[in-house]
Every structure is written in structure tokens, then in C-alpha cells.
Coordinates of C-alpha atoms and ligand atoms in Angstrom, one line a residue:
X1 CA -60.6 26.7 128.7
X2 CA -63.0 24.5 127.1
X3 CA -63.3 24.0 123.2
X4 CA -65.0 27.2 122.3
X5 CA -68.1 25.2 120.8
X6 CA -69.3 24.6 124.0
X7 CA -68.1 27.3 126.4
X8 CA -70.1 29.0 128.6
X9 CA -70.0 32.2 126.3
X10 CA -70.7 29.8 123.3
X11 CA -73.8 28.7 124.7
X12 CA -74.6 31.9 126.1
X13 CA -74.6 33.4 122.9
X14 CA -76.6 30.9 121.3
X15 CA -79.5 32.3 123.5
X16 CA -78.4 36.1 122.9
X17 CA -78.4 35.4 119.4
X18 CA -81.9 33.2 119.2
X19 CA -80.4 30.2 118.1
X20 CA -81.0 28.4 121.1
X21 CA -84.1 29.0 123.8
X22 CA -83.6 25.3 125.4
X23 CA -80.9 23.4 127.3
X24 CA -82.2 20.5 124.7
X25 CA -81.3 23.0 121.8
X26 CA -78.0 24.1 123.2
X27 CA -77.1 19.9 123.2
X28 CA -78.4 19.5 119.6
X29 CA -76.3 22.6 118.7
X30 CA -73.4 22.1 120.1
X31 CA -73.1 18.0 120.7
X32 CA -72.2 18.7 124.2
X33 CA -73.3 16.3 126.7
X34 CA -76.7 17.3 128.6
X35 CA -75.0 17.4 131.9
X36 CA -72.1 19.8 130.4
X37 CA -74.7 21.9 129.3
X38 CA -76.9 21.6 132.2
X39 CA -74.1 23.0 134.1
X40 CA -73.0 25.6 132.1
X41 CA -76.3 26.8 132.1
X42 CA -76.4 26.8 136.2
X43 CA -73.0 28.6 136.0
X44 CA -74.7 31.1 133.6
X45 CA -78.0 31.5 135.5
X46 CA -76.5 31.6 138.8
X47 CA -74.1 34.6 137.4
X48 CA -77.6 36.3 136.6
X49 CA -76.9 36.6 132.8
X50 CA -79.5 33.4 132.0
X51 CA -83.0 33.2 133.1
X52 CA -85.4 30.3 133.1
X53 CA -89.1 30.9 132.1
X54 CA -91.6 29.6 130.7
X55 CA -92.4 25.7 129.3
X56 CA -91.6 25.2 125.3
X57 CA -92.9 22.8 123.5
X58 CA -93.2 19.2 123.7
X59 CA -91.5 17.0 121.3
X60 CA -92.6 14.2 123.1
X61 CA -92.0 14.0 127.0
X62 CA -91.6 16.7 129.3
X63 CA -92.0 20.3 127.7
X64 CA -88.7 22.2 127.4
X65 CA -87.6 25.2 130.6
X66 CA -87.6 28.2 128.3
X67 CA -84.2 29.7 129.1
X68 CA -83.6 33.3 128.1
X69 CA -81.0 36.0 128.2
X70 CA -80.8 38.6 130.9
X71 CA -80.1 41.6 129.1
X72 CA -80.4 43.9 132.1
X73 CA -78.0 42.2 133.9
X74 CA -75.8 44.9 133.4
X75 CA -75.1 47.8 131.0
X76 CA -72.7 49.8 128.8
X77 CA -72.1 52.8 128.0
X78 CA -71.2 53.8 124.4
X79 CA -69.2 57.0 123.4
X80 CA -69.5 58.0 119.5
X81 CA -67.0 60.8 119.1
X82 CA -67.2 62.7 115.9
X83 CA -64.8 65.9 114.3
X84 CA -68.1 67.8 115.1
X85 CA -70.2 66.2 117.5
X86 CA -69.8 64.0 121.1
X87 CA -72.8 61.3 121.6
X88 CA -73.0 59.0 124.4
X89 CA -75.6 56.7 125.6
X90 CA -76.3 54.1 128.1
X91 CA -77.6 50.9 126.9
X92 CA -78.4 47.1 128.3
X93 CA -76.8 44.2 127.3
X94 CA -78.9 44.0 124.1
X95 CA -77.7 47.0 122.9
X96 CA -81.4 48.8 123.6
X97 CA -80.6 52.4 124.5
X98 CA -81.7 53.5 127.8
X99 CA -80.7 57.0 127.7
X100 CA -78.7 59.1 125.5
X101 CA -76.7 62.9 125.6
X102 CA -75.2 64.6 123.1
X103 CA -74.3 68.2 121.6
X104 CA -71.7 69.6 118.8
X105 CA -68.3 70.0 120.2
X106 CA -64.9 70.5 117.9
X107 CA -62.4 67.2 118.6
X108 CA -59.2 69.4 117.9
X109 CA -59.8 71.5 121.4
X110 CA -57.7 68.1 122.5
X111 CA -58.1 65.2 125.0
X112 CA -58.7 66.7 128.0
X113 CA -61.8 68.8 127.8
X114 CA -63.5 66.6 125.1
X115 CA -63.3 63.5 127.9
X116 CA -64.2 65.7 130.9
X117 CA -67.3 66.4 128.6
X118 CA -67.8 62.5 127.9
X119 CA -67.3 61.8 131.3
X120 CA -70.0 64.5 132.5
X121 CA -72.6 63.1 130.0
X122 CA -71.8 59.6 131.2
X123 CA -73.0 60.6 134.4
X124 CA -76.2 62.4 132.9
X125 CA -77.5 59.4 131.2
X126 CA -76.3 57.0 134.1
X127 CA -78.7 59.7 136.8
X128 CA -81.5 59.5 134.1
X129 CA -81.8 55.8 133.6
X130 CA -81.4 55.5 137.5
X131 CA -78.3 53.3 137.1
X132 CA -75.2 53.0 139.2
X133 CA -71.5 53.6 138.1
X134 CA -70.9 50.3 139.4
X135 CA -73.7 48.8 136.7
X136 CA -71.5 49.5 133.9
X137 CA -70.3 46.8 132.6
X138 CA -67.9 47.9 129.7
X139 CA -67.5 51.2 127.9
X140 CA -67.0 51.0 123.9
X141 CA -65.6 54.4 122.3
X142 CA -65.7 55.5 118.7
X143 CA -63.3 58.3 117.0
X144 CA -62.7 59.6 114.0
X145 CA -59.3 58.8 113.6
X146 CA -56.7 55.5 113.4
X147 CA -56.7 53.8 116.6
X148 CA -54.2 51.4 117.8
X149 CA -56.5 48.5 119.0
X150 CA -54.6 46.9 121.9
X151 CA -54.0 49.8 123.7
X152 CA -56.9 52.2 123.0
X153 CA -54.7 54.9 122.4
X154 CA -55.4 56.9 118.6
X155 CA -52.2 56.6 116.4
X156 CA -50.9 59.9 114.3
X157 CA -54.8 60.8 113.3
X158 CA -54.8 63.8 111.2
X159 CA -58.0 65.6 112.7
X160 CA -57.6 65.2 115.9
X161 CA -54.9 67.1 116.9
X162 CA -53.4 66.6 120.5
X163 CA -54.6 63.3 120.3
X164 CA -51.9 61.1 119.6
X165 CA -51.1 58.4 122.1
X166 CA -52.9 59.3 124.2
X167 CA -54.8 56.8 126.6
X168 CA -58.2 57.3 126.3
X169 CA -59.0 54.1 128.0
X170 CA -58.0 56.0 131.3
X171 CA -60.6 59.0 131.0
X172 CA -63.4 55.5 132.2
X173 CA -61.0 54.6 135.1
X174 CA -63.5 55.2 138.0
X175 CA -66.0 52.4 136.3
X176 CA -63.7 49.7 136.8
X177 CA -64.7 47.5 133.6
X178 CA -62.8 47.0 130.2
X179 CA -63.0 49.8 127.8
X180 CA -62.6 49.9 123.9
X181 CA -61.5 51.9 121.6
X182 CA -62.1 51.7 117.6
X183 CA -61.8 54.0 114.8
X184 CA -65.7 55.3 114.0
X185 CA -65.7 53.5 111.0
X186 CA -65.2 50.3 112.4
X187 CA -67.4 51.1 115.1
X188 CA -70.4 52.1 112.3
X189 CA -69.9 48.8 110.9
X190 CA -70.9 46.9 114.0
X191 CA -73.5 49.2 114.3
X192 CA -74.7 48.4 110.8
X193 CA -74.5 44.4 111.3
X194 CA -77.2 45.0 114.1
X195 CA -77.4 42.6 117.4
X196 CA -74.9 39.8 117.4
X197 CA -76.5 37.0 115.0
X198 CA -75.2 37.9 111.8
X199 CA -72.6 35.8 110.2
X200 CA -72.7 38.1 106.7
X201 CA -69.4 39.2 105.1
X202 CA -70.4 43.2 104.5
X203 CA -68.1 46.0 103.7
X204 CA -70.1 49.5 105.6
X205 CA -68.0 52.0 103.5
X206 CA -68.3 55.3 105.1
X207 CA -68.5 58.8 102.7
X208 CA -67.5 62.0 105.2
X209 CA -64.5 64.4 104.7
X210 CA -62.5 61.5 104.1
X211 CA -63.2 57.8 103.0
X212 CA -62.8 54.4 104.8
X213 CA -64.4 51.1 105.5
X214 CA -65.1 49.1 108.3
X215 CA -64.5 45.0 107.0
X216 CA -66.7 42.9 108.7
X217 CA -66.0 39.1 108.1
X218 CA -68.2 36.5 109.2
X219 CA -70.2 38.8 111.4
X220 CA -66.9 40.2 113.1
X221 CA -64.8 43.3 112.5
X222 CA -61.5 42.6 111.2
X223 CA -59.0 44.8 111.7
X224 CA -55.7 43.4 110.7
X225 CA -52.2 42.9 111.8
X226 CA -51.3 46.5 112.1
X227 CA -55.7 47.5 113.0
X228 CA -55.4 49.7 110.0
X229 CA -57.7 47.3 108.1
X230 CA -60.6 48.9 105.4
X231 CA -58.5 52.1 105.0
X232 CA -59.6 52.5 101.4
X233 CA -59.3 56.2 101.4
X234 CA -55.5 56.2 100.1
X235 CA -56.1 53.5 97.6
X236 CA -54.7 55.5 93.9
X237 CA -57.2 56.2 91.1
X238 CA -57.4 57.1 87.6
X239 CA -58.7 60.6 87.9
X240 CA -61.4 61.2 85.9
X241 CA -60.4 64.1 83.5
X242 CA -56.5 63.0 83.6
X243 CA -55.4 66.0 86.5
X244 CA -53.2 65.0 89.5
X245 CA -54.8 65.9 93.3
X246 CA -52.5 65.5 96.0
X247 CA -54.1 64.0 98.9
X248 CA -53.5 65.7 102.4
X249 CA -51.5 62.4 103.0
X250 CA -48.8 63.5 100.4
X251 CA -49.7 60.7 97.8
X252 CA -51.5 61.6 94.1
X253 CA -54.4 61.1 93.5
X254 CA -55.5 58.6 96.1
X255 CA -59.6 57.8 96.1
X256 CA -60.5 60.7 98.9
X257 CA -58.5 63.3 97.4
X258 CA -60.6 62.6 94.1
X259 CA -64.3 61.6 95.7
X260 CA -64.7 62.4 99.4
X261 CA -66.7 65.5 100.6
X262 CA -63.7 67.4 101.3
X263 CA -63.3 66.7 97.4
X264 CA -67.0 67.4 96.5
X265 CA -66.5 70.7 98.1
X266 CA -63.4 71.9 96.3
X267 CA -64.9 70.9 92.9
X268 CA -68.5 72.1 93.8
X269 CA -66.7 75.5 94.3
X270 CA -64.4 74.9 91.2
X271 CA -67.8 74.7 89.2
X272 CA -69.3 78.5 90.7
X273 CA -71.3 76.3 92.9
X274 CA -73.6 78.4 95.7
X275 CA -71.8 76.0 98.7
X276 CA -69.7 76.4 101.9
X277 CA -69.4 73.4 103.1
X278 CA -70.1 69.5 102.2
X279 CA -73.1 69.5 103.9
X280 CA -74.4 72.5 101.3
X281 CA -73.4 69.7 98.3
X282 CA -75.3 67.3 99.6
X283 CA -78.5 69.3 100.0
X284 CA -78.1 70.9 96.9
X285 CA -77.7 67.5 95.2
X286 CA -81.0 66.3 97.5
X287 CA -82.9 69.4 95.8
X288 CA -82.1 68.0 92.1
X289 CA -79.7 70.6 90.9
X290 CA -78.4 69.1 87.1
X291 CA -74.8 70.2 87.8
X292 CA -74.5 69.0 92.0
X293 CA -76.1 65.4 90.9
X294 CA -73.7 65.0 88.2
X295 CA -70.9 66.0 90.8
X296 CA -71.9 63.6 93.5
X297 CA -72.9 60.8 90.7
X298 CA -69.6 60.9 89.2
X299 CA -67.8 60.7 92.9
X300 CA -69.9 57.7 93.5
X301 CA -68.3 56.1 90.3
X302 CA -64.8 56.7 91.5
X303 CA -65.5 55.3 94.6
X304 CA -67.6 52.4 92.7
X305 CA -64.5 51.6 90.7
X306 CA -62.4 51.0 94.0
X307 CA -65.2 49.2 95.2
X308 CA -65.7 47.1 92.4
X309 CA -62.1 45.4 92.7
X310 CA -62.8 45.1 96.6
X311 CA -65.6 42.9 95.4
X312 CA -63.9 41.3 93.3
X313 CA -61.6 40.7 95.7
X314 CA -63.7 40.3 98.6
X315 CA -66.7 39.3 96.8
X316 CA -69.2 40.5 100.7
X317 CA -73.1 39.9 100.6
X318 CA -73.3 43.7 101.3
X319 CA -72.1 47.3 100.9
X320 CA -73.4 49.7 103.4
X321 CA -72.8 53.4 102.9
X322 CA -72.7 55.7 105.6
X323 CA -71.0 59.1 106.1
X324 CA -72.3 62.3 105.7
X325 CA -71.9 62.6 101.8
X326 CA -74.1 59.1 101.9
X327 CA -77.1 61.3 102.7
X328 CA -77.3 62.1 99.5
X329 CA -78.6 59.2 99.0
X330 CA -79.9 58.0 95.1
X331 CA -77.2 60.0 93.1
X332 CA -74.2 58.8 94.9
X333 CA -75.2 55.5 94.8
X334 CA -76.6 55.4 90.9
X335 CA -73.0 55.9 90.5
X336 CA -71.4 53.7 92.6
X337 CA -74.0 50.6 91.4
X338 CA -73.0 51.6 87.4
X339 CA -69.4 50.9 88.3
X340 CA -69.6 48.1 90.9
X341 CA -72.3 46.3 88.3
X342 CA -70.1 47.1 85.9
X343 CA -66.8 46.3 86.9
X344 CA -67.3 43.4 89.2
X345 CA -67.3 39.7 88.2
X346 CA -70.8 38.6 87.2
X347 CA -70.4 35.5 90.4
X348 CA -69.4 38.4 93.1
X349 CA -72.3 40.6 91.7
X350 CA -75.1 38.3 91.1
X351 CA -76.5 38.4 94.8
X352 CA -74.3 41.7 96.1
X353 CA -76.7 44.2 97.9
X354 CA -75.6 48.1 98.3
X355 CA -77.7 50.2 100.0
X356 CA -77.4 53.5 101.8
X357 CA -77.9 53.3 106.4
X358 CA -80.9 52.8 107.8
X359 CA -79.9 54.9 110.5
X360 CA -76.2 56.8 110.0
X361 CA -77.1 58.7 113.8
X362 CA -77.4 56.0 115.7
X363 CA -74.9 53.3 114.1
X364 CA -71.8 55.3 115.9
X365 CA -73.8 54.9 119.5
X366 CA -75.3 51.4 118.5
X367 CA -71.4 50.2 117.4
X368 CA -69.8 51.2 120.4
X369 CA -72.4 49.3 122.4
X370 CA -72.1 46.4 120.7
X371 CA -68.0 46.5 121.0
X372 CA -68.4 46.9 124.6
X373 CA -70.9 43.9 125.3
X374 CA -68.7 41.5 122.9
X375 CA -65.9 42.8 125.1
X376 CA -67.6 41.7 128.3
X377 CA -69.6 38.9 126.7
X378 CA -67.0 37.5 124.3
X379 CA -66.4 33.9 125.3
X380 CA -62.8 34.4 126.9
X381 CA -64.4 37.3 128.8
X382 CA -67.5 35.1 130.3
X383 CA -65.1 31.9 131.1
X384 CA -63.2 34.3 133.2
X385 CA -66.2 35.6 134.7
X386 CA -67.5 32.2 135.7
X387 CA -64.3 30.9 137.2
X388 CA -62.6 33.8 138.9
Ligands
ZN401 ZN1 -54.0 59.9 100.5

């Protein structure tokens, strides 16, 4: 393979990513030769995934061939399973969403009927952006559990029963294309960086039942030598008035046990609180009441004290908060900014951003998109491609 600086999937993602719109830019970027370039770029138009159009313009000379990305060359499909909910959308190769499906559906029914439904909402959005089965590309799947990486298959997770081991990869065998599975917290943090482009160091720290973070280094998800990477939900805390919670892992007092909504709930309740479930905290700490705020602000300081030494230790240009508790928005995060300003050293803070998604609906859908077109994009992937 060549040296990945100037590999066809190199230089084609210089033009997916806007760095590059010439054959002359691609050479200054890379400090390739013109005629490897040149015909890299043939390779890469002939395949259908560049286009030429247009004239740039002249630095002296001959004005540039515009050269930009086909991004309906093909498509992917992008599954975001949740406890609660099944998502699934079709999008191009530029992660824009051609059509989407999705209802409430309970993950512990088990495997089988959840990816017959998957697979019968594939279908439905395929039909209704008049695409092929044979168009898809790669699938990308998000669930809400630990997910061993390599093989696609979700490892021990505790709320999805009847899931583990097995191969979800094989439910997409009939589109013939790589498939990928994540854990949907990893999967929200690609959704969170966007389109490809970003080289930022962010930590998208998601607040539901339980607690965990997708780590995304240099632009990329990293996942670790076991994939368990960013599971921050069993780091021990200091409870805040001294008592000891056993987590539903068996540990005391790790960070979920003491602030995640399963958490909120318990203590909501604890306090004579008019709730049922987490999604009643949250509203009630959206409406202002005194004692739901003060619930939800102090969670966000136990989480903010965890995330204070993952600054320090880490020291990203963002934190992202997503998750269903993360709807409540101001509260939580007054909290979690007091002890991450607080806590952190004043170099890691000066510049840190933490802010609350944009978009917390779509970044499971968006995610699993963008896993699937690195997947059949990625440079190893498109050298392949070329050569086969
Ligand atoms: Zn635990």
C-alpha cells in the first residue's frame, strides 16, 4: 500500500473534507508528485467517487479543474438502536439523510424480532428514496450496550437481554457490504464531531439511565485495547452526603449509581417528588421547580468532578453532553461547569468548551452514518477498492 499521505483514500479525503478542490492542491498538500496525483485522481474519478467541474482560479497559467466529491456515489444505511426506540435512515456518502423510519420498540424482546424490524425499515426508507439494495454501500449500527468492535457482536450488556454474542453483523447479510457495530455512545460522538474534517480532541459524555463517554482523539473514536474505552459510568465517587449506593454492577458508589437518571429518579422519589420516571425529572427541572434543579444541579457536580480529572487528564477542546437527562439543559450543566472550572488545571480549562447537543435525535442516526462511510471510505478500504 502506498504511504498513507498520499493514498488514494488520503487524497480522497482531502476533497471530502474541503481541504483540497484541485489536483494542484492535493500536490501542495501532500508533496506527492503531479503525475502520482494525477493518477490517483483518474483511479478515483474513474471509480465514480471524484468528479471534475468547473475552472478555479488562476494563480498564474491555466485555471485549476475543480475536482469534487461524489457523494451519491453510493449510500449507507445507519441503524440507531436505543432501550426504547429503533431509528434507521438512508443517507449518501456525505452523511445527508435521504430518508428516515423509526418508532418505539423495547430492546429486551431479544435479537430476533428487533432486527427483523430493522431489516423491514431498511427496506422502507431504501423504496422511499428509490434506491437499490445493491446501492448500499455499508451499514453502521448503534446499541446501547458494550460491543466487542471486531466482531460486531454486543458483549454481557446489561439491558439488552438475549443479546449477548450475538452476531448482529449477520441480520445485513443480503446487502453484501461491511457492516459496523459500536456501542451508541460512541456512535453519538461521531455524530457530534459532524462530517469528517475535524481533528478536535472532544469528550461527548452522554447522561441516560446510565453514564458513559464516547473519546474522540484527533477527530477519531478511540476505543481501546479491550473497545471498552470512555466507560466512565463505574468510575468511584465521594458521595455527596457520605451514604454508600451500590451500583447495579456490584461496586459502591460508582459515578452512575450516584448521578445518572436512574439515580435522579430514585432520589427525586426519595425527596416526595410528583415523578415516574427520569423523563418526569427532567421536565420538572425544565419547569423551575427549587427542589428538582437543586437535584439535577448537584448530579451535574458529581459528574463535573469525574470530569474535571478526565480534563485534567485529557485536557479535550470540548465536552459535549448528550443523553436524555442532558435535556435538562442549564441546571445540569451550571453544575458540571462549577466543578470542571473548579477542579481542573487553569491550562486544561482556559480554552475548554462544554456545551449541551445541538441535536441529541439525530446524532445516533448521523454517527452510525458516518461509521459506515469511514468504513467504506477509510483509506485501507478505498486502496482495496481501486486495486481489486
Ligand atoms: Zn458500577
Amino acid at each position: 500500500m502506498p504511504s498513507a499521505s498520499a493514498s488514494a483514500g488520503a487524497l480522497l479525503r482531502h476533497v471530502r473534507t474541503g481541504r483540497a478542490r484541485s489536483r494542484a492542491d492535493l500536490v501542495a498538500l501532500t508533496g506527492a508528485s503531479r503525475n502520482t496525483v494525477s493518477a490517483r485522481v483518474d483511479q478515483l474519478i474513474a471509480a465514480n467517487l471524484l468528479e471534475e467541474g468547473g475552472r478555479g482560479w488562476s494563480t498564474g497559467g491555466r485555471p485549476p479543474t475543480l475536482l469534487q466529491f461524489n457523494a451519491r456515489a453510493g449510500c449507507v444505511l445507519a441503524v440507531d438502536l436505543g432501550v426504547t426506540s429503533v431509528d434507521v435512515a438512508v443517507t449518501d456518502l456525505s452523511a445527508r439523510v435521504l430518508a428516515t423510519a423509526g418508532h418505539p420498540i423495547d430492546i429486551a424482546v431479544g435479537p430476533e424480532p428487533v432486527l427483523a424490524e430493522v431489516d423491514r425499515l431498511g427496506r422502507l426508507v431504501l423504496e422511499e428514496a428509490g434506491l437499490d439494495t445493491s446501492a448500499v454501500c455499508a451499514v453502521g449500527v448503534g446499541v446501547p450496550g458494550p460491543v466487542e468492535f471486531s466482531t460486531g457482536r454486543p458483549s454481557h450488556p446489561p439491558i439488552m437481554p438475549g443479546w449477548h454474542d450475538h452476531p448482529i453483523p449477520e441480520a445485513f447479510a443480503r446487502y453484501d457490504c461491511p457492516v459496523v457495530v459500536d456501542n451508541d455512545v460512541n456512535v453519538m460522538a461521531l455524530g457530534e464531531m459532524g462530517v469528517a474534517g475535524s481533528d478536535q480532541d472532544v469528550l461527548v459524555v452522554k447522561v441516560g439511565t446510565g453514564i458513559g463517554c464516547g473519546v474522540v482523539v484527533e477527530g477519531r473514536v478511540y476505543r481501546g485495547a479491550q473497545g471498552s474505552a470512555g466507560d466512565i459510568g463505574h468510575i468511584y465517587v465521594a458521595p455527596p452526603d457520605g451514604r454508600t449506593v451500590i451500583c447495579r454492577c456490584g461496586q459502591e458508589n460508582c459515578l452512575e449509581a450516584i448521578a445518572g437518571g436512574g439515580a435522579l429518579l430514585r432520589d427525586a422519589r426519595a425527596a416526595g417528588l410528583p415523578v415516574r420516571t427520569t423523563r418526569d425529572v427532567v421536565e420538572l427541572a425544565a419547569q423551575g421547580d427549587g427542589p428538582t434543579l437543586e437535584l439535577v444541579r448537584g448530579a451535574g457536580r458529581t459528574i463535573g468532578t469525574v470530569l474535571a480529572a478526565l480534563v485534567n487528564f485529557f485536557n479535550p477542546h470540548r465536552i459535549v453532553m448528550t443523553g436524555g437527562v442532558a435535556r435538562a439543559g442549564a441546571p445540569l450543566l451550571a453544575g458540571i461547569r462549577e466543578a470542571v472550572y473548579g477542579r481542573s488545571m487553569p491550562l486544561a480549562a482556559r480554552a475548554l468548551e462544554i456545551t449541551v447537543s445541538d441535536a441529541p435525535d439525530l446524532s445516533g442516526r448521523l454517527g452510525a452514518a458516518l461509521m459506515a462511510i469511514e468504513e467504506f471510505l477509510g483509506e485501507d478500504a478505498v486502496h482495496r477498492a481501486l486495486t481489486r
